[in-house]
Amino acid sequence: AVGLCPCRLLLLRRDGALRALRGCVRGLAAGPETHFGFQTVTEAERREKIYQVFESVAKKYDVMNDSMTLGIHRVWKDIFMHKMNPSPGTLLLDVAGGTGDIAFRFINYVRAVRERQLQQKLKRQQNLSWQEISESYREDKSKSLEDSQVVVCDINKEMLKVGKQKAQNLGYSEGLSWVLGNAEELPFDDDKFDVYTIAFGIRNVTRIDLALQEAYRVLKPGGRFLCLEFSHVSNPLLSRLYDLYSFQVIPVLGEVIAGDWKSYQYLVESIRRFPPQEELKAMIEDAGFFKVDYQNLNGGIVAIHSGFKL
Amino acid sequence: EEEEEGEEGWCYQLYPGHIPTSPLQKALLAVGSAVMALRDPYRHDMVAVLGETTGCLALPSLRDKMKHHPEGYRILQERPRIRLSTLDMTKLQGLPAGTLGREYVRFLEDNKVSPDTRMPPKFVDDEELAYVIQRYREVHDLMHTLLGMPTNMLGEVVVKWFEAVQTGLPMCVLGAVFGPVRLSTRKLQVLATELVPWAIRSGSNASCVLNFYYEQRWEQSVESLREEIGIFPPP
């Protein structure tokens, strides 16, 4: 680690004391204290700061993801989708879905599954009579998406804007809707969705417990909760390399590519602040989910947590 | 329970906007900003970052030049800033043509620029040097005025040559050398035969441009100021 210096610690403590004092006075008015990266702020401040971070990075979000992870985030999201293994007819809610990466993968996946089903069906139909074939044409008139649907929900208007634009550019139109909403208070009815996903979003939620409760509420019985998020690396060597890369390279990439050092400094700090795998698992269980489990990717840099509403 | 996960962090802030960086980060920033600035010359923030991360030798020497000059010393003490809020635009516009104030305002209007678009320093790890680089940025437009160069690519390259000789900032040198890459051959010819030699001659002949309290010289005529500094009349 970079060497510690006593004067720095002094500044830290003095600042900390000041904050505690301010916090006492403010706490009465603005609510409980929480963290923003390595800073201590009120919950209201944190929500505001995070909103501003994503407002600022929205246009360069995808470019930055590719640069920071050297494209590996695409593999993570692909693995996530394979784990979900949705069948056609699934209703998916993708929270903090911003620029649509999960939503588009979902649509591609169910389309591919549908195509395979159709092909298999065609093979079986090779020896049917003309009557039966024309009947099956009427049945299959619906497009390959059928009634698979994904609702992309995000708290940030700018991220949704980028997502909608991407959808237009890539040609995704049906089975996709965009809703402005807060993970802690979803604008949906109870027992609505088959699958709830939140990819690289739950870290930015201020009250994770509320978001998990909301996830439970909007899922149908039998529905599945899936969370893809940065997590903790236990291997000491990997951890040191990961820290070095995170703290030395990522903010520099943020400055050079997006002109925004501070947002990416926040990003790496928020990853360190996020609960590790077991703790998150416990929180998910607390919200009422069963068969909660997690899978580490790349030694714990990223983890997929899964739970069911039974 | 604030952690210090291997990063200096915000508690080390020496001035508002300061982001403390490790030597490795400075090196990465220097390379990254150089690449981005070359790819997209309109990324002024990258040019600024390049200047800050590579200026560790040139900035102290500039600061010392200012300290050893009476007017420069006063500037370091008083820390004047050239901003729309500190400039009295109507008064400057009212000055007679040919004066520094009038010509500066004319330059701003003609090229549709404003002194407020200069990036504040972020990666300079010394508060006084941060001011020096800020002063250099704010005086840049005045350099355009004194050299009579517009803000197009050609004009900027010429000013960069002048500034490279004057300040020794690696960013100016890089800008001067690589800037012309994007110019047409006709412009390159003019650049090479007339403008650059003149810029170099003026740059070496002139005393340090940061040692002039421009805010107190608005009424001075551009010609007399050029003579005083040592800038030869533009071709």
PDB file of C-alpha atoms in Angstrom, chain B:
ATOM      1  CA  GLU B   1     -14.227   4.319  10.532  1.00  0.00           C
ATOM      2  CA  GLU B   2     -12.859   5.811   7.345  1.00  0.00           C
ATOM      3  CA  GLU B   3     -10.445   3.484   5.595  1.00  0.00           C
ATOM      4  CA  GLU B   4      -7.275   4.492   3.810  1.00  0.00           C
ATOM      5  CA  GLU B   5      -7.251   1.857   1.145  1.00  0.00           C
ATOM      6  CA  GLY B   6      -3.936   2.558  -0.535  1.00  0.00           C
ATOM      7  CA  GLU B   7      -4.857   6.045  -1.741  1.00  0.00           C
ATOM      8  CA  GLU B   8      -3.991   9.500  -0.440  1.00  0.00           C
ATOM      9  CA  GLY B   9      -7.560  10.645  -0.794  1.00  0.00           C
ATOM     10  CA  TRP B  10      -9.289  13.912  -0.337  1.00  0.00           C
ATOM     11  CA  CYS B  11      -7.740  14.707   3.031  1.00  0.00           C
ATOM     12  CA  TYR B  12      -4.520  15.704   1.299  1.00  0.00           C
ATOM     13  CA  GLN B  13      -6.112  18.522  -0.639  1.00  0.00           C
ATOM     14  CA  LEU B  14      -3.794  21.507  -0.949  1.00  0.00           C
ATOM     15  CA  TYR B  15      -6.214  23.784  -2.761  1.00  0.00           C
ATOM     16  CA  PRO B  16      -9.821  23.551  -3.958  1.00  0.00           C
ATOM     17  CA  GLY B  17      -9.978  21.172  -6.880  1.00  0.00           C
ATOM     18  CA  HIS B  18      -6.685  19.490  -5.992  1.00  0.00           C
ATOM     19  CA  ILE B  19      -6.602  15.733  -6.580  1.00  0.00           C
ATOM     20  CA  PRO B  20      -3.501  14.186  -5.004  1.00  0.00           C
ATOM     21  CA  THR B  21      -1.908  11.574  -7.232  1.00  0.00           C
ATOM     22  CA  SER B  22       0.848   9.022  -6.891  1.00  0.00           C
ATOM     23  CA  PRO B  23       3.837   9.086  -9.267  1.00  0.00           C
ATOM     24  CA  LEU B  24       2.421   6.072 -11.110  1.00  0.00           C
ATOM     25  CA  GLN B  25      -0.880   7.852 -11.607  1.00  0.00           C
ATOM     26  CA  LYS B  26       0.878  10.966 -12.863  1.00  0.00           C
ATOM     27  CA  ALA B  27       2.809   8.889 -15.368  1.00  0.00           C
ATOM     28  CA  LEU B  28      -0.356   7.159 -16.572  1.00  0.00           C
ATOM     29  CA  LEU B  29      -2.155  10.485 -16.774  1.00  0.00           C
ATOM     30  CA  ALA B  30       0.673  12.023 -18.756  1.00  0.00           C
ATOM     31  CA  VAL B  31       0.653   9.220 -21.319  1.00  0.00           C
ATOM     32  CA  GLY B  32      -3.132   8.993 -21.466  1.00  0.00           C
ATOM     33  CA  SER B  33      -3.686  12.709 -21.815  1.00  0.00           C
ATOM     34  CA  ALA B  34      -0.985  12.978 -24.488  1.00  0.00           C
ATOM     35  CA  VAL B  35      -2.677  10.261 -26.550  1.00  0.00           C
ATOM     36  CA  MET B  36      -6.146  11.781 -26.132  1.00  0.00           C
ATOM     37  CA  ALA B  37      -4.948  15.312 -26.878  1.00  0.00           C
ATOM     38  CA  LEU B  38      -3.328  14.117 -30.097  1.00  0.00           C
ATOM     39  CA  ARG B  39      -6.419  12.198 -31.143  1.00  0.00           C
ATOM     40  CA  ASP B  40      -8.784  15.059 -30.374  1.00  0.00           C
ATOM     41  CA  PRO B  41      -7.103  18.474 -30.108  1.00  0.00           C
ATOM     42  CA  TYR B  42     -10.345  19.967 -28.892  1.00  0.00           C
ATOM     43  CA  ARG B  43     -10.017  18.077 -25.617  1.00  0.00           C
ATOM     44  CA  HIS B  44      -8.623  21.095 -23.811  1.00  0.00           C
ATOM     45  CA  ASP B  45      -8.947  19.279 -20.529  1.00  0.00           C
ATOM     46  CA  MET B  46      -6.428  16.712 -21.753  1.00  0.00           C
ATOM     47  CA  VAL B  47      -3.974  19.393 -22.807  1.00  0.00           C
ATOM     48  CA  ALA B  48      -4.366  20.899 -19.343  1.00  0.00           C
ATOM     49  CA  VAL B  49      -3.781  17.558 -17.613  1.00  0.00           C
ATOM     50  CA  LEU B  50      -0.703  16.941 -19.753  1.00  0.00           C
ATOM     51  CA  GLY B  51       0.672  20.309 -18.759  1.00  0.00           C
ATOM     52  CA  GLU B  52       0.136  19.647 -15.075  1.00  0.00           C
ATOM     53  CA  THR B  53       1.565  16.164 -14.987  1.00  0.00           C
ATOM     54  CA  THR B  54       4.691  16.966 -16.977  1.00  0.00           C
ATOM     55  CA  GLY B  55       5.425  20.396 -15.596  1.00  0.00           C
ATOM     56  CA  CYS B  56       7.338  19.337 -12.492  1.00  0.00           C
ATOM     57  CA  LEU B  57      10.589  20.888 -13.699  1.00  0.00           C
ATOM     58  CA  ALA B  58       9.345  23.802 -15.725  1.00  0.00           C
ATOM     59  CA  LEU B  59       6.845  25.128 -13.199  1.00  0.00           C
ATOM     60  CA  PRO B  60       9.299  25.669 -10.330  1.00  0.00           C
ATOM     61  CA  SER B  61      11.678  27.406 -12.711  1.00  0.00           C
ATOM     62  CA  LEU B  62       8.865  29.687 -13.901  1.00  0.00           C
ATOM     63  CA  ARG B  63       7.938  30.414 -10.319  1.00  0.00           C
ATOM     64  CA  ASP B  64      11.519  31.346  -9.526  1.00  0.00           C
ATOM     65  CA  LYS B  65      11.681  33.657 -12.519  1.00  0.00           C
ATOM     66  CA  MET B  66       8.599  35.383 -11.167  1.00  0.00           C
ATOM     67  CA  LYS B  67       9.975  35.586  -7.647  1.00  0.00           C
ATOM     68  CA  HIS B  68      13.157  37.314  -8.822  1.00  0.00           C
ATOM     69  CA  HIS B  69      11.324  39.988 -10.796  1.00  0.00           C
ATOM     70  CA  PRO B  70       9.585  42.864  -8.986  1.00  0.00           C
ATOM     71  CA  GLU B  71       6.369  42.762 -11.018  1.00  0.00           C
ATOM     72  CA  GLY B  72       6.344  38.963 -11.106  1.00  0.00           C
ATOM     73  CA  TYR B  73       6.838  38.871  -7.367  1.00  0.00           C
ATOM     74  CA  ARG B  74       3.886  41.173  -6.885  1.00  0.00           C
ATOM     75  CA  ILE B  75       1.749  38.902  -9.034  1.00  0.00           C
ATOM     76  CA  LEU B  76       2.694  35.911  -6.894  1.00  0.00           C
ATOM     77  CA  GLN B  77       1.736  37.861  -3.790  1.00  0.00           C
ATOM     78  CA  GLU B  78      -1.506  39.331  -5.017  1.00  0.00           C
ATOM     79  CA  ARG B  79      -2.614  36.339  -7.154  1.00  0.00           C
ATOM     80  CA  PRO B  80      -4.770  38.226  -9.660  1.00  0.00           C
ATOM     81  CA  ARG B  81      -7.213  36.190 -11.735  1.00  0.00           C
ATOM     82  CA  ILE B  82      -8.397  37.031 -15.231  1.00  0.00           C
ATOM     83  CA  ARG B  83     -12.089  36.231 -15.242  1.00  0.00           C
ATOM     84  CA  LEU B  84     -15.213  37.790 -16.630  1.00  0.00           C
ATOM     85  CA  SER B  85     -16.246  38.618 -13.109  1.00  0.00           C
ATOM     86  CA  THR B  86     -12.991  40.451 -12.382  1.00  0.00           C
ATOM     87  CA  LEU B  87     -12.762  42.266 -15.714  1.00  0.00           C
ATOM     88  CA  ASP B  88     -14.650  45.453 -16.375  1.00  0.00           C
ATOM     89  CA  MET B  89     -15.669  44.677 -19.954  1.00  0.00           C
ATOM     90  CA  THR B  90     -17.416  47.960 -20.664  1.00  0.00           C
ATOM     91  CA  LYS B  91     -14.414  49.957 -19.542  1.00  0.00           C
ATOM     92  CA  LEU B  92     -12.075  47.831 -21.664  1.00  0.00           C
ATOM     93  CA  GLN B  93     -14.306  48.207 -24.674  1.00  0.00           C
ATOM     94  CA  GLY B  94     -14.293  51.947 -24.168  1.00  0.00           C
ATOM     95  CA  LEU B  95     -10.510  52.162 -24.409  1.00  0.00           C
ATOM     96  CA  PRO B  96      -8.955  53.516 -27.602  1.00  0.00           C
ATOM     97  CA  ALA B  97      -8.083  51.062 -30.364  1.00  0.00           C
ATOM     98  CA  GLY B  98      -4.551  49.709 -30.154  1.00  0.00           C
ATOM     99  CA  THR B  99      -4.533  49.531 -26.381  1.00  0.00           C
ATOM    100  CA  LEU B 100      -4.080  46.156 -24.722  1.00  0.00           C
ATOM    101  CA  GLY B 101      -7.550  46.266 -23.136  1.00  0.00           C
ATOM    102  CA  ARG B 102      -9.376  47.116 -26.342  1.00  0.00           C
ATOM    103  CA  GLU B 103      -7.473  44.625 -28.464  1.00  0.00           C
ATOM    104  CA  TYR B 104      -7.938  41.871 -25.872  1.00  0.00           C
ATOM    105  CA  VAL B 105     -11.694  42.369 -25.825  1.00  0.00           C
ATOM    106  CA  ARG B 106     -11.693  42.467 -29.634  1.00  0.00           C
ATOM    107  CA  PHE B 107      -9.793  39.190 -29.661  1.00  0.00           C
ATOM    108  CA  LEU B 108     -12.293  37.567 -27.281  1.00  0.00           C
ATOM    109  CA  GLU B 109     -15.214  38.727 -29.399  1.00  0.00           C
ATOM    110  CA  ASP B 110     -13.702  37.822 -32.773  1.00  0.00           C
ATOM    111  CA  ASN B 111     -12.791  34.315 -31.711  1.00  0.00           C
ATOM    112  CA  LYS B 112     -15.840  33.860 -29.505  1.00  0.00           C
ATOM    113  CA  VAL B 113     -13.836  32.777 -26.489  1.00  0.00           C
ATOM    114  CA  SER B 114     -14.087  33.632 -22.854  1.00  0.00           C
ATOM    115  CA  PRO B 115     -11.436  33.733 -20.133  1.00  0.00           C
ATOM    116  CA  ASP B 116     -13.662  31.598 -17.944  1.00  0.00           C
ATOM    117  CA  THR B 117     -13.149  28.418 -19.907  1.00  0.00           C
ATOM    118  CA  ARG B 118      -9.692  27.751 -18.528  1.00  0.00           C
ATOM    119  CA  MET B 119      -9.410  24.512 -16.565  1.00  0.00           C
ATOM    120  CA  PRO B 120      -8.492  24.926 -12.907  1.00  0.00           C
ATOM    121  CA  PRO B 121      -5.426  22.883 -11.953  1.00  0.00           C
ATOM    122  CA  LYS B 122      -6.012  19.484 -10.376  1.00  0.00           C
ATOM    123  CA  PHE B 123      -2.813  17.463 -10.390  1.00  0.00           C
ATOM    124  CA  VAL B 124      -0.188  19.993  -9.343  1.00  0.00           C
ATOM    125  CA  ASP B 125       1.007  19.073  -5.876  1.00  0.00           C
ATOM    126  CA  ASP B 126       2.042  22.522  -4.759  1.00  0.00           C
ATOM    127  CA  GLU B 127      -0.350  25.333  -4.102  1.00  0.00           C
ATOM    128  CA  GLU B 128       1.886  28.112  -5.423  1.00  0.00           C
ATOM    129  CA  LEU B 129       2.806  26.170  -8.575  1.00  0.00           C
ATOM    130  CA  ALA B 130      -0.898  25.552  -9.093  1.00  0.00           C
ATOM    131  CA  TYR B 131      -1.329  29.319  -9.228  1.00  0.00           C
ATOM    132  CA  VAL B 132       1.590  29.654 -11.645  1.00  0.00           C
ATOM    133  CA  ILE B 133       0.023  27.251 -14.108  1.00  0.00           C
ATOM    134  CA  GLN B 134      -3.355  28.883 -13.653  1.00  0.00           C
ATOM    135  CA  ARG B 135      -1.761  32.259 -14.413  1.00  0.00           C
ATOM    136  CA  TYR B 136      -0.083  30.796 -17.491  1.00  0.00           C
ATOM    137  CA  ARG B 137      -3.473  29.560 -18.732  1.00  0.00           C
ATOM    138  CA  GLU B 138      -5.213  32.829 -18.120  1.00  0.00           C
ATOM    139  CA  VAL B 139      -2.449  34.804 -19.791  1.00  0.00           C
ATOM    140  CA  HIS B 140      -2.632  32.562 -22.872  1.00  0.00           C
ATOM    141  CA  ASP B 141      -5.356  34.647 -24.484  1.00  0.00           C
ATOM    142  CA  LEU B 142      -3.281  37.758 -23.912  1.00  0.00           C
ATOM    143  CA  MET B 143      -0.448  36.000 -25.723  1.00  0.00           C
ATOM    144  CA  HIS B 144      -2.768  35.532 -28.668  1.00  0.00           C
ATOM    145  CA  THR B 145      -3.523  39.230 -28.573  1.00  0.00           C
ATOM    146  CA  LEU B 146       0.126  40.285 -28.317  1.00  0.00           C
ATOM    147  CA  LEU B 147       1.209  37.880 -31.033  1.00  0.00           C
ATOM    148  CA  GLY B 148      -1.786  38.720 -33.196  1.00  0.00           C
ATOM    149  CA  MET B 149      -2.668  35.068 -33.678  1.00  0.00           C
ATOM    150  CA  PRO B 150      -6.271  33.764 -33.967  1.00  0.00           C
ATOM    151  CA  THR B 151      -7.530  30.656 -32.205  1.00  0.00           C
ATOM    152  CA  ASN B 152      -7.512  28.382 -35.244  1.00  0.00           C
ATOM    153  CA  MET B 153      -5.130  25.439 -35.404  1.00  0.00           C
ATOM    154  CA  LEU B 154      -2.386  27.478 -37.087  1.00  0.00           C
ATOM    155  CA  GLY B 155      -2.611  30.330 -34.606  1.00  0.00           C
ATOM    156  CA  GLU B 156      -2.572  27.968 -31.664  1.00  0.00           C
ATOM    157  CA  VAL B 157       0.531  26.187 -32.932  1.00  0.00           C
ATOM    158  CA  VAL B 158       2.382  29.476 -33.337  1.00  0.00           C
ATOM    159  CA  VAL B 159       1.473  30.539 -29.803  1.00  0.00           C
ATOM    160  CA  LYS B 160       2.585  27.108 -28.585  1.00  0.00           C
ATOM    161  CA  TRP B 161       6.013  27.595 -30.172  1.00  0.00           C
ATOM    162  CA  PHE B 162       6.308  30.943 -28.456  1.00  0.00           C
ATOM    163  CA  GLU B 163       5.203  29.505 -25.133  1.00  0.00           C
ATOM    164  CA  ALA B 164       7.486  26.493 -25.495  1.00  0.00           C
ATOM    165  CA  VAL B 165      10.510  28.738 -25.769  1.00  0.00           C
ATOM    166  CA  GLN B 166       9.252  30.991 -22.999  1.00  0.00           C
ATOM    167  CA  THR B 167       8.154  28.463 -20.400  1.00  0.00           C
ATOM    168  CA  GLY B 168       9.875  25.194 -21.275  1.00  0.00           C
ATOM    169  CA  LEU B 169       6.673  23.346 -20.371  1.00  0.00           C
ATOM    170  CA  PRO B 170       6.799  19.902 -22.007  1.00  0.00           C
ATOM    171  CA  MET B 171       3.144  20.254 -22.928  1.00  0.00           C
ATOM    172  CA  CYS B 172       3.930  23.345 -24.995  1.00  0.00           C
ATOM    173  CA  VAL B 173       6.831  21.588 -26.660  1.00  0.00           C
ATOM    174  CA  LEU B 174       4.681  18.579 -27.523  1.00  0.00           C
ATOM    175  CA  GLY B 175       1.903  20.809 -28.764  1.00  0.00           C
ATOM    176  CA  ALA B 176       4.306  22.797 -30.867  1.00  0.00           C
ATOM    177  CA  VAL B 177       5.888  19.717 -32.411  1.00  0.00           C
ATOM    178  CA  PHE B 178       2.788  17.581 -32.933  1.00  0.00           C
ATOM    179  CA  GLY B 179       0.207  20.287 -33.523  1.00  0.00           C
ATOM    180  CA  PRO B 180       1.239  20.897 -37.137  1.00  0.00           C
ATOM    181  CA  VAL B 181       0.434  17.253 -37.981  1.00  0.00           C
ATOM    182  CA  ARG B 182      -3.127  18.320 -38.644  1.00  0.00           C
ATOM    183  CA  LEU B 183      -2.354  21.261 -40.896  1.00  0.00           C
ATOM    184  CA  SER B 184      -2.476  21.411 -44.666  1.00  0.00           C
ATOM    185  CA  THR B 185       0.816  21.637 -46.595  1.00  0.00           C
ATOM    186  CA  ARG B 186       0.185  25.244 -47.579  1.00  0.00           C
ATOM    187  CA  LYS B 187      -0.245  26.247 -43.962  1.00  0.00           C
ATOM    188  CA  LEU B 188       2.734  24.125 -42.961  1.00  0.00           C
ATOM    189  CA  GLN B 189       4.848  26.068 -45.396  1.00  0.00           C
ATOM    190  CA  VAL B 190       3.817  29.433 -43.968  1.00  0.00           C
ATOM    191  CA  LEU B 191       4.347  28.000 -40.534  1.00  0.00           C
ATOM    192  CA  ALA B 192       7.821  26.709 -41.206  1.00  0.00           C
ATOM    193  CA  THR B 193       9.162  29.599 -43.226  1.00  0.00           C
ATOM    194  CA  GLU B 194       7.746  32.639 -41.463  1.00  0.00           C
ATOM    195  CA  LEU B 195       5.741  32.065 -38.339  1.00  0.00           C
ATOM    196  CA  VAL B 196       7.751  29.578 -36.332  1.00  0.00           C
ATOM    197  CA  PRO B 197      11.115  31.336 -36.781  1.00  0.00           C
ATOM    198  CA  TRP B 198       9.466  34.580 -35.721  1.00  0.00           C
ATOM    199  CA  ALA B 199       7.812  32.920 -32.729  1.00  0.00           C
ATOM    200  CA  ILE B 200      11.099  31.382 -31.625  1.00  0.00           C
ATOM    201  CA  ARG B 201      13.009  34.611 -32.061  1.00  0.00           C
ATOM    202  CA  SER B 202      10.406  36.542 -30.118  1.00  0.00           C
ATOM    203  CA  GLY B 203      10.179  33.884 -27.453  1.00  0.00           C
ATOM    204  CA  SER B 204      13.897  33.869 -26.792  1.00  0.00           C
ATOM    205  CA  ASN B 205      14.233  37.621 -26.976  1.00  0.00           C
ATOM    206  CA  ALA B 206      11.286  38.383 -24.733  1.00  0.00           C
ATOM    207  CA  SER B 207      11.526  38.457 -20.966  1.00  0.00           C
ATOM    208  CA  CYS B 208       9.254  36.095 -19.066  1.00  0.00           C
ATOM    209  CA  VAL B 209       5.675  36.898 -20.065  1.00  0.00           C
ATOM    210  CA  LEU B 210       4.367  35.913 -16.667  1.00  0.00           C
ATOM    211  CA  ASN B 211       6.241  38.844 -15.164  1.00  0.00           C
ATOM    212  CA  PHE B 212       3.843  41.445 -16.465  1.00  0.00           C
ATOM    213  CA  TYR B 213       0.869  42.638 -14.487  1.00  0.00           C
ATOM    214  CA  TYR B 214      -1.459  42.837 -17.458  1.00  0.00           C
ATOM    215  CA  GLU B 215      -4.420  43.881 -15.376  1.00  0.00           C
ATOM    216  CA  GLN B 216      -2.618  47.118 -14.621  1.00  0.00           C
ATOM    217  CA  ARG B 217      -1.612  47.714 -18.216  1.00  0.00           C
ATOM    218  CA  TRP B 218      -4.903  47.786 -20.060  1.00  0.00           C
ATOM    219  CA  GLU B 219      -4.330  51.363 -21.187  1.00  0.00           C
ATOM    220  CA  GLN B 220      -0.880  50.611 -22.536  1.00  0.00           C
ATOM    221  CA  SER B 221      -0.727  50.290 -26.302  1.00  0.00           C
ATOM    222  CA  VAL B 222      -0.085  46.830 -27.698  1.00  0.00           C
ATOM    223  CA  GLU B 223       2.950  48.040 -29.613  1.00  0.00           C
ATOM    224  CA  SER B 224       4.638  49.585 -26.627  1.00  0.00           C
ATOM    225  CA  LEU B 225       3.931  46.512 -24.535  1.00  0.00           C
ATOM    226  CA  ARG B 226       5.392  44.314 -27.258  1.00  0.00           C
ATOM    227  CA  GLU B 227       8.506  46.414 -27.268  1.00  0.00           C
ATOM    228  CA  GLU B 228       8.760  46.322 -23.518  1.00  0.00           C
ATOM    229  CA  ILE B 229       8.431  42.564 -23.369  1.00  0.00           C
ATOM    230  CA  GLY B 230      10.625  42.018 -26.396  1.00  0.00           C
ATOM    231  CA  ILE B 231       8.180  40.510 -28.882  1.00  0.00           C
ATOM    232  CA  PHE B 232       8.973  41.311 -32.498  1.00  0.00           C
ATOM    233  CA  PRO B 233       6.098  42.620 -34.640  1.00  0.00           C
ATOM    234  CA  PRO B 234       4.132  39.790 -36.255  1.00  0.00           C
ATOM    235  CA  PRO B 235       4.725  39.054 -39.953  1.00  0.00           C
TER     236      PRO B 235
END
